[in-house]
Coordinates of C-alpha atoms and ligand atoms in Angstrom, one line a residue:
X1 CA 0.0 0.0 0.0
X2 CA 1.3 3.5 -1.0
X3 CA 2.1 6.0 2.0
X4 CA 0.6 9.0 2.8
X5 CA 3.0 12.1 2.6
X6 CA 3.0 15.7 4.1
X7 CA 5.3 18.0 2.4
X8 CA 6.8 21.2 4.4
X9 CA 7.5 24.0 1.2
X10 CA 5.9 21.7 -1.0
X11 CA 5.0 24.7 -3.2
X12 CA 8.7 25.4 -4.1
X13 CA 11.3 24.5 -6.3
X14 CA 12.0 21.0 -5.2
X15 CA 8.6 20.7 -3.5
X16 CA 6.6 20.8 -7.0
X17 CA 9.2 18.5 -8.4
X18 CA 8.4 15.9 -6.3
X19 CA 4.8 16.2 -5.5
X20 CA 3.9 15.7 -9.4
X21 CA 6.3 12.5 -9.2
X22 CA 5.1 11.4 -5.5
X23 CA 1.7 11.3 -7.2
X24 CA 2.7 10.2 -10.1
X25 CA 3.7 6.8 -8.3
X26 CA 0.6 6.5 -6.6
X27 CA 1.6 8.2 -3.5
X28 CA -1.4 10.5 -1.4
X29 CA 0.6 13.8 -1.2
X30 CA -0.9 17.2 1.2
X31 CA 1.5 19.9 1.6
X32 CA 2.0 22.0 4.6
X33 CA 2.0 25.5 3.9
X34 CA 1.9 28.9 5.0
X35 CA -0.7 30.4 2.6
X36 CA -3.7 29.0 0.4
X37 CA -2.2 28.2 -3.0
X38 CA -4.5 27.5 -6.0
X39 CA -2.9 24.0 -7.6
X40 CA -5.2 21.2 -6.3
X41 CA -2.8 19.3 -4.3
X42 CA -4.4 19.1 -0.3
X43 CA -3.1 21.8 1.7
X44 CA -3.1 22.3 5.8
X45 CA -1.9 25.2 7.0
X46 CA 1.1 26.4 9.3
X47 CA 1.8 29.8 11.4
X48 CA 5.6 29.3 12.5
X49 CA 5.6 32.7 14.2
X50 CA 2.8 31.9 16.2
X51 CA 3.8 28.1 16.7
X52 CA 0.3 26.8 15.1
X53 CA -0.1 24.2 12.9
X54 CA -3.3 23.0 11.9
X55 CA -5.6 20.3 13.4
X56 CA -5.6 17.4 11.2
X57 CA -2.7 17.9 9.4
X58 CA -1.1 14.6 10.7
X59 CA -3.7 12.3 10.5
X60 CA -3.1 9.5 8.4
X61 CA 0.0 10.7 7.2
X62 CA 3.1 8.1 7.5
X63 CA 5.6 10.7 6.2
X64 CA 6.9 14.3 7.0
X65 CA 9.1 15.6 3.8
X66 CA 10.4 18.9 5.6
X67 CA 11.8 21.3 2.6
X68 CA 10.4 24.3 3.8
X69 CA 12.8 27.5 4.5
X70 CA 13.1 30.8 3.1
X71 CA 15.2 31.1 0.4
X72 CA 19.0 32.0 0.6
X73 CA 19.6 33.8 -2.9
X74 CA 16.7 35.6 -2.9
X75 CA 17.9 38.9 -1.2
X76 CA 21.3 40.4 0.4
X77 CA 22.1 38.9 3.6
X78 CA 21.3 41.7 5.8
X79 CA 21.3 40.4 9.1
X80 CA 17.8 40.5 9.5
X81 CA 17.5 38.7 6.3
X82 CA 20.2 36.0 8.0
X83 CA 17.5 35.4 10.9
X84 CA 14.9 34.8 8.6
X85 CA 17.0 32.2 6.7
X86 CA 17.9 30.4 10.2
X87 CA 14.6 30.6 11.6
X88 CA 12.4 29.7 9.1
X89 CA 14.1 26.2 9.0
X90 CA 15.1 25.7 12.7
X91 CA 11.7 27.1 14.2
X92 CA 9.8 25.3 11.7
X93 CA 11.5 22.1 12.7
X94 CA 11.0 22.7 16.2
X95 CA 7.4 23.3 15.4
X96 CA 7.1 20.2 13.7
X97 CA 9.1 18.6 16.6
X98 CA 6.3 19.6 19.4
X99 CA 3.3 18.7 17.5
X100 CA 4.5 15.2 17.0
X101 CA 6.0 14.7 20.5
X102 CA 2.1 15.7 22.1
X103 CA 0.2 14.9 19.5
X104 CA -1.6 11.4 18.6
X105 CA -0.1 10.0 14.9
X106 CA 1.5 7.2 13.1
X107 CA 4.5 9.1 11.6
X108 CA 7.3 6.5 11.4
X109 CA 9.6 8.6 9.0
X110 CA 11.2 12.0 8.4
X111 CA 13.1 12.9 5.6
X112 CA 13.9 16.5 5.6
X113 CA 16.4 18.9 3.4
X114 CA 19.5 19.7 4.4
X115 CA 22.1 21.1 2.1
X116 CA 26.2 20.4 1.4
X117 CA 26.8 24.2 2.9
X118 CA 26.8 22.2 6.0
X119 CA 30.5 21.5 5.0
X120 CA 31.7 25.0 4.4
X121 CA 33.0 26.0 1.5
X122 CA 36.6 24.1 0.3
X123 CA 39.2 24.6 -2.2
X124 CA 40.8 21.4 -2.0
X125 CA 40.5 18.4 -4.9
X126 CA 39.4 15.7 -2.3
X127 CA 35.7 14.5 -2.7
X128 CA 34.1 15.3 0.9
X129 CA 31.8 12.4 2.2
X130 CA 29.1 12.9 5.3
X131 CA 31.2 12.3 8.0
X132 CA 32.9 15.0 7.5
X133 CA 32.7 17.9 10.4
X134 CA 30.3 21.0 10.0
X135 CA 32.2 23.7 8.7
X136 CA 32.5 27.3 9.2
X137 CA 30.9 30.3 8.4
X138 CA 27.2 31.8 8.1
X139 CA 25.5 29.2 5.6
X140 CA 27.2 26.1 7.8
X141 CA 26.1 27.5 11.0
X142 CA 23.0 27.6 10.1
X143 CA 22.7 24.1 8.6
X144 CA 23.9 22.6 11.6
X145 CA 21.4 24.4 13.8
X146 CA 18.9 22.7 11.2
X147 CA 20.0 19.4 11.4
X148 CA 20.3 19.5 15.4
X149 CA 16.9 20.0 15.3
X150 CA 16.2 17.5 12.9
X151 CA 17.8 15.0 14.7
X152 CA 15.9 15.5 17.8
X153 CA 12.9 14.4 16.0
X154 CA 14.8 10.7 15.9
X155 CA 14.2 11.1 19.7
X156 CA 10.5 10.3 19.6
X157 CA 11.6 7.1 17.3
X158 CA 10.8 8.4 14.1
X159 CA 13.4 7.4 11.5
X160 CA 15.2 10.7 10.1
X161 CA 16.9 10.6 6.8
X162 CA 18.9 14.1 6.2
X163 CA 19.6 14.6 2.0
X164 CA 22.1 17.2 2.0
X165 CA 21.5 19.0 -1.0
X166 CA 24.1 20.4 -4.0
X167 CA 23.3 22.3 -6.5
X168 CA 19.7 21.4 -8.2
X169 CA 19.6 21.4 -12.3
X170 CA 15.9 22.9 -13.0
X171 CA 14.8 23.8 -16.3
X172 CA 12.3 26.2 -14.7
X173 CA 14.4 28.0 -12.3
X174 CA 17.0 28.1 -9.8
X175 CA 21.1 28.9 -10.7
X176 CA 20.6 26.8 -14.2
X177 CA 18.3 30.2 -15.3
X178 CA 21.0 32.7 -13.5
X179 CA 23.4 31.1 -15.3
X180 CA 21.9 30.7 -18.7
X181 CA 20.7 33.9 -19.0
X182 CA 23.9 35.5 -19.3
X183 CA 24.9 32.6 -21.4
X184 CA 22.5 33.7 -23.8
X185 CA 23.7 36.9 -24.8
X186 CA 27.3 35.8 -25.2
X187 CA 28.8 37.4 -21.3
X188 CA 29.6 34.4 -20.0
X189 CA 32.8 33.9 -17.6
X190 CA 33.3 31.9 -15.3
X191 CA 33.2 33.6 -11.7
X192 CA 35.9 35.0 -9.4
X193 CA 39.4 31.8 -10.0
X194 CA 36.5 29.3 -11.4
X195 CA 38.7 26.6 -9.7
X196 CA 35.3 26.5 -7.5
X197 CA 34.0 23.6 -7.3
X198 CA 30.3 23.6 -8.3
X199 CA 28.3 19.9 -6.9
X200 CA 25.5 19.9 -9.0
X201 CA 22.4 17.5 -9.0
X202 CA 19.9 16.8 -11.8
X203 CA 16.0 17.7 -10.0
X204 CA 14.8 14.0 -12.0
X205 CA 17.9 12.3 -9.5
X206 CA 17.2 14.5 -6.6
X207 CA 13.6 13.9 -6.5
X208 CA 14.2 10.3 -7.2
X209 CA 16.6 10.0 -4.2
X210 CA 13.9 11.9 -1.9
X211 CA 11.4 8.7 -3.4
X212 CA 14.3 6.1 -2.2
X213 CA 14.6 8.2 1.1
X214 CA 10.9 7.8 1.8
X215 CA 10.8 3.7 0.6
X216 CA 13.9 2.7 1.9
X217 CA 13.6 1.6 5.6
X218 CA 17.4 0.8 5.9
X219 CA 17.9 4.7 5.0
X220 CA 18.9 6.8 8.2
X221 CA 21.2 10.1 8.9
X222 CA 22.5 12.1 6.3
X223 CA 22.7 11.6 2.1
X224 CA 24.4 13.8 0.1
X225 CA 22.2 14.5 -3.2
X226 CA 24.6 15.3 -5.3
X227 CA 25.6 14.3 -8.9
X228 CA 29.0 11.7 -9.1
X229 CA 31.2 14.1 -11.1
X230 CA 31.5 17.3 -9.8
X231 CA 33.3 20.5 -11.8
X232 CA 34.6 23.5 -11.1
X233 CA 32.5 26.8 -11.9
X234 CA 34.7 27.4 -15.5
X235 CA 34.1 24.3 -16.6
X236 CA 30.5 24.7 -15.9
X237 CA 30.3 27.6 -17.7
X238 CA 31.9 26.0 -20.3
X239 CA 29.2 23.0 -20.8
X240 CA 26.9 25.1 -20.3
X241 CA 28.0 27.6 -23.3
X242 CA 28.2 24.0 -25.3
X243 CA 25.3 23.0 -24.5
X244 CA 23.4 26.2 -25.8
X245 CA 25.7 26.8 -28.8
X246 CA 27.5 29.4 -27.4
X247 CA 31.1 30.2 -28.6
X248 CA 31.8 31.6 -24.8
X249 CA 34.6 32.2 -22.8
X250 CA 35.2 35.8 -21.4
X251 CA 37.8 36.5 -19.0
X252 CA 36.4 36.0 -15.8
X253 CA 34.4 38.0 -13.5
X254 CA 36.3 39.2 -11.0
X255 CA 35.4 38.6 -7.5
X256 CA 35.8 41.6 -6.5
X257 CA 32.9 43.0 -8.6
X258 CA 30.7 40.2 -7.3
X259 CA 31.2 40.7 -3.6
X260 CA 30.0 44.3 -4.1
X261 CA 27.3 43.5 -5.7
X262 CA 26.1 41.3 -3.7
X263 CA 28.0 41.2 -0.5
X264 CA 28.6 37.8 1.2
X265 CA 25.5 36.3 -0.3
X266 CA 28.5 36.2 -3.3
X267 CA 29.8 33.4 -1.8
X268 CA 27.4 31.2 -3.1
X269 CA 28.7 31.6 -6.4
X270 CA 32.9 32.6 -5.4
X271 CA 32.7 29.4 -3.5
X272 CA 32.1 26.3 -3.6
X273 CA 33.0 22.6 -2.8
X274 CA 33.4 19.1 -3.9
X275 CA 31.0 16.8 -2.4
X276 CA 31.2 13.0 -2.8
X277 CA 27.7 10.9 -4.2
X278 CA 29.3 7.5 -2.8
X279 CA 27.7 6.9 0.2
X280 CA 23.7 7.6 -1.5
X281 CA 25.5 5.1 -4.3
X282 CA 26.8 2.4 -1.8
X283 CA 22.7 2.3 -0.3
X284 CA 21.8 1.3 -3.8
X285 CA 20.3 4.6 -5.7
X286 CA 21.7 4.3 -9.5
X287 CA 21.4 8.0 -11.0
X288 CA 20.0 8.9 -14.1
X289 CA 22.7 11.6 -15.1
X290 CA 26.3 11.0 -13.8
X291 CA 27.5 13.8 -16.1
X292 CA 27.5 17.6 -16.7
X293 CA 26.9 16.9 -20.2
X294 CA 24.4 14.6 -20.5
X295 CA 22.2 16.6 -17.8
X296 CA 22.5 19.9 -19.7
X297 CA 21.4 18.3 -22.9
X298 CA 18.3 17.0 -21.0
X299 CA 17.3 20.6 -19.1
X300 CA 18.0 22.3 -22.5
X301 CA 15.6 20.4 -24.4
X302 CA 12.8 20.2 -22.4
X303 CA 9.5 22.7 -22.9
Ligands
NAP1 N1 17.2 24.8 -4.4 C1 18.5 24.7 -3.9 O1 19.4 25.2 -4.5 C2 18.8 24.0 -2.6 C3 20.0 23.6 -2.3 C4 20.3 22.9 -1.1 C5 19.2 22.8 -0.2 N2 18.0 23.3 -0.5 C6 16.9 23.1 0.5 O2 15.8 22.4 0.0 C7 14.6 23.0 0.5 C8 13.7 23.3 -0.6 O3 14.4 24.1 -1.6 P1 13.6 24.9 -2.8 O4 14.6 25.3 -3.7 O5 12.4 24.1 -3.2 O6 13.0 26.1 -2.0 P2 12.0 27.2 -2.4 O7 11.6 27.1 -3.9 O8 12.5 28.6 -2.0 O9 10.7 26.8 -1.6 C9 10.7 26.6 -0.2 C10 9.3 26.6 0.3 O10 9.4 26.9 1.7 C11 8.3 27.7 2.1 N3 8.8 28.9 2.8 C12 9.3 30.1 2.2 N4 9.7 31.0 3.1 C13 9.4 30.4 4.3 C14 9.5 30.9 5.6 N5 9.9 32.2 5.9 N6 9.1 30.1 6.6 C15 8.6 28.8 6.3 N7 8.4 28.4 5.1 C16 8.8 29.1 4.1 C17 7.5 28.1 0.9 O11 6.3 27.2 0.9 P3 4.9 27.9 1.4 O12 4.8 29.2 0.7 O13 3.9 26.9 0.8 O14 4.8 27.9 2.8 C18 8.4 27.7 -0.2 O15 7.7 27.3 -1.4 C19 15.0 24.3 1.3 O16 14.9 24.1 2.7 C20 16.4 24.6 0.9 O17 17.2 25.1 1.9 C21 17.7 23.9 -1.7

């Protein structure tokens, strides 16, 4: 029998990925949300500020997928926007925690997002792998606030599976569409040295691992959900230029030029680092695109 799932943020990026393939495999999928959207998925509601989360939203539900938090390359990290960025995930997840320590449910699994910032940024060539310490710096700080609090939900026995996130490939959205747009109209350069590396993930592999995460009983802690080869930003900017017919490369755009324009939320772009796929690979999941290329051709094509 398919499970029931409740997805946190289900209305975003990855959230709408995986909801059309959840249901797609037969799955019941509600979201959790903070406002009344108009797509016909089930929706219960959730004030985070005011710790409420609505009566039924638990019942008969057998899985919490927690992606919601506000997003980091929206705005400038002003320190305001910084506490929004922390809260929204860690009070969220201590929401979530509460309401299934008092109330009455049959929740045996929690799979929630996470993200490779959790490592800190790193220039070296070696592939980093989960048992790696939390690193330093705004992003990792507030990762590993995150996942504390997402572990504490494996206190009331539920099983927690933590996919630390890379880069996502969209063709809707996300850095793909920053990048490509520039692409486009022939300015493309790689950013600040380009030795960054940049650990990409196709959104068909990344929703497919979230699928395993939810299946797989035998699946516990953290997963990074990222593609097997990594590359470093020039050479991204080179496929990508390749992939969309582009004779690219410019010199490249000095850091400098990026940090003012967009302060330290530039490291998301300056920096980067390389994130090993072995450990998802070991538990079995085979991805669909292992390489830069191949998943660029895809995301190109699509409508
Ligand atoms: N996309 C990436 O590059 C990436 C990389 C690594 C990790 N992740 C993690 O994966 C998760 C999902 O990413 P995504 O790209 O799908 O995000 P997204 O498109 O920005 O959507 C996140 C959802 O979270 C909810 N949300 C927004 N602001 C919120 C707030 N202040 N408080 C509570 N909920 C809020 C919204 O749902 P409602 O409006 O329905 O409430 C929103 O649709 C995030 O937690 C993100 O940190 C993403």
């Amino acid at each position: 029998m398919k499970e029931n799932i409740l997805i946190t943020g289900g209305s975003g990026l990855i959230g709408s990925h995986l909801t059309a393939q959840l249901q797609k495999l037969g799955f019941l999928v509600a979201h959790l949300s903070r406002a009344p959207r108009t797509d016909k998925t089930q929706t219960f509601f959730w004030n985070i500020e005011k710790h409420q989360l609505g009566q039924d939203a638990f019942k008969k539900m057998d899985t919490i997928v927690h992606l919601a938090g506000t997003n980091i390359g929206d705005k400038r990290w002003t320190e305001k926007r910084k506490q929004e960025i922390l809260r929204s995930r860690v009070d969220s997840t201590r929401l979530l925690y509460d309401e299934l320590k008092s109330r009455e449910h049959k929740i045996k699994n929690f799979v929630s997002a996470s993200a490779i910032g959790y490592y800190g940024t790193d220039d070296n060539e070696s592939f980093i792998t989960e048992s790696r310490n939390p690193g330093s710096g705004f992003l990792a700080d507030v990762v590993r606030q995150w996942e504390e609090a997402v572990d504490a939900i494996a206190t009331l026995g539920i099983r927690v599976v933590k996919i630390r996130t890379g880069i996502p490939l969209t063709p809707e959205g996300g850095v793909l569409k920053e990048l490509a747009g520039p692409v486009k109209y022939f300015v493309a350069a790689p950013l600040g040295s380009g030795k960054q590396f940049l650990s990409w993930i196709h959104i068909d592999d990344l929703v497919n691992i979230y699928v395993k995460a939810i299946q797989d009983k035998h699946m516990n802690g953290p997963y990074n959900a990222v593609a097997p080869s990594p590359v470093t930003n020039r050479e991204f900017i080179y496929q990508l230029a390749k992939a969309m017919n582009k004779p690219v490369l410019l010199p490249n755009a000095p850091a400098i030029v990026l940090k003012i324009m967009f302060g330290e939320m530039s490291e998301l772009v300056l920096k980067g680092a390389k994130i090993s796929s072995q450990k998802i690979q070991a538990a079995g999941f085979e991805f669909k695109y292992h390489n830069l290329e191949d998943a660029l051709r895809d995301l190109m094509t699509r409508d």
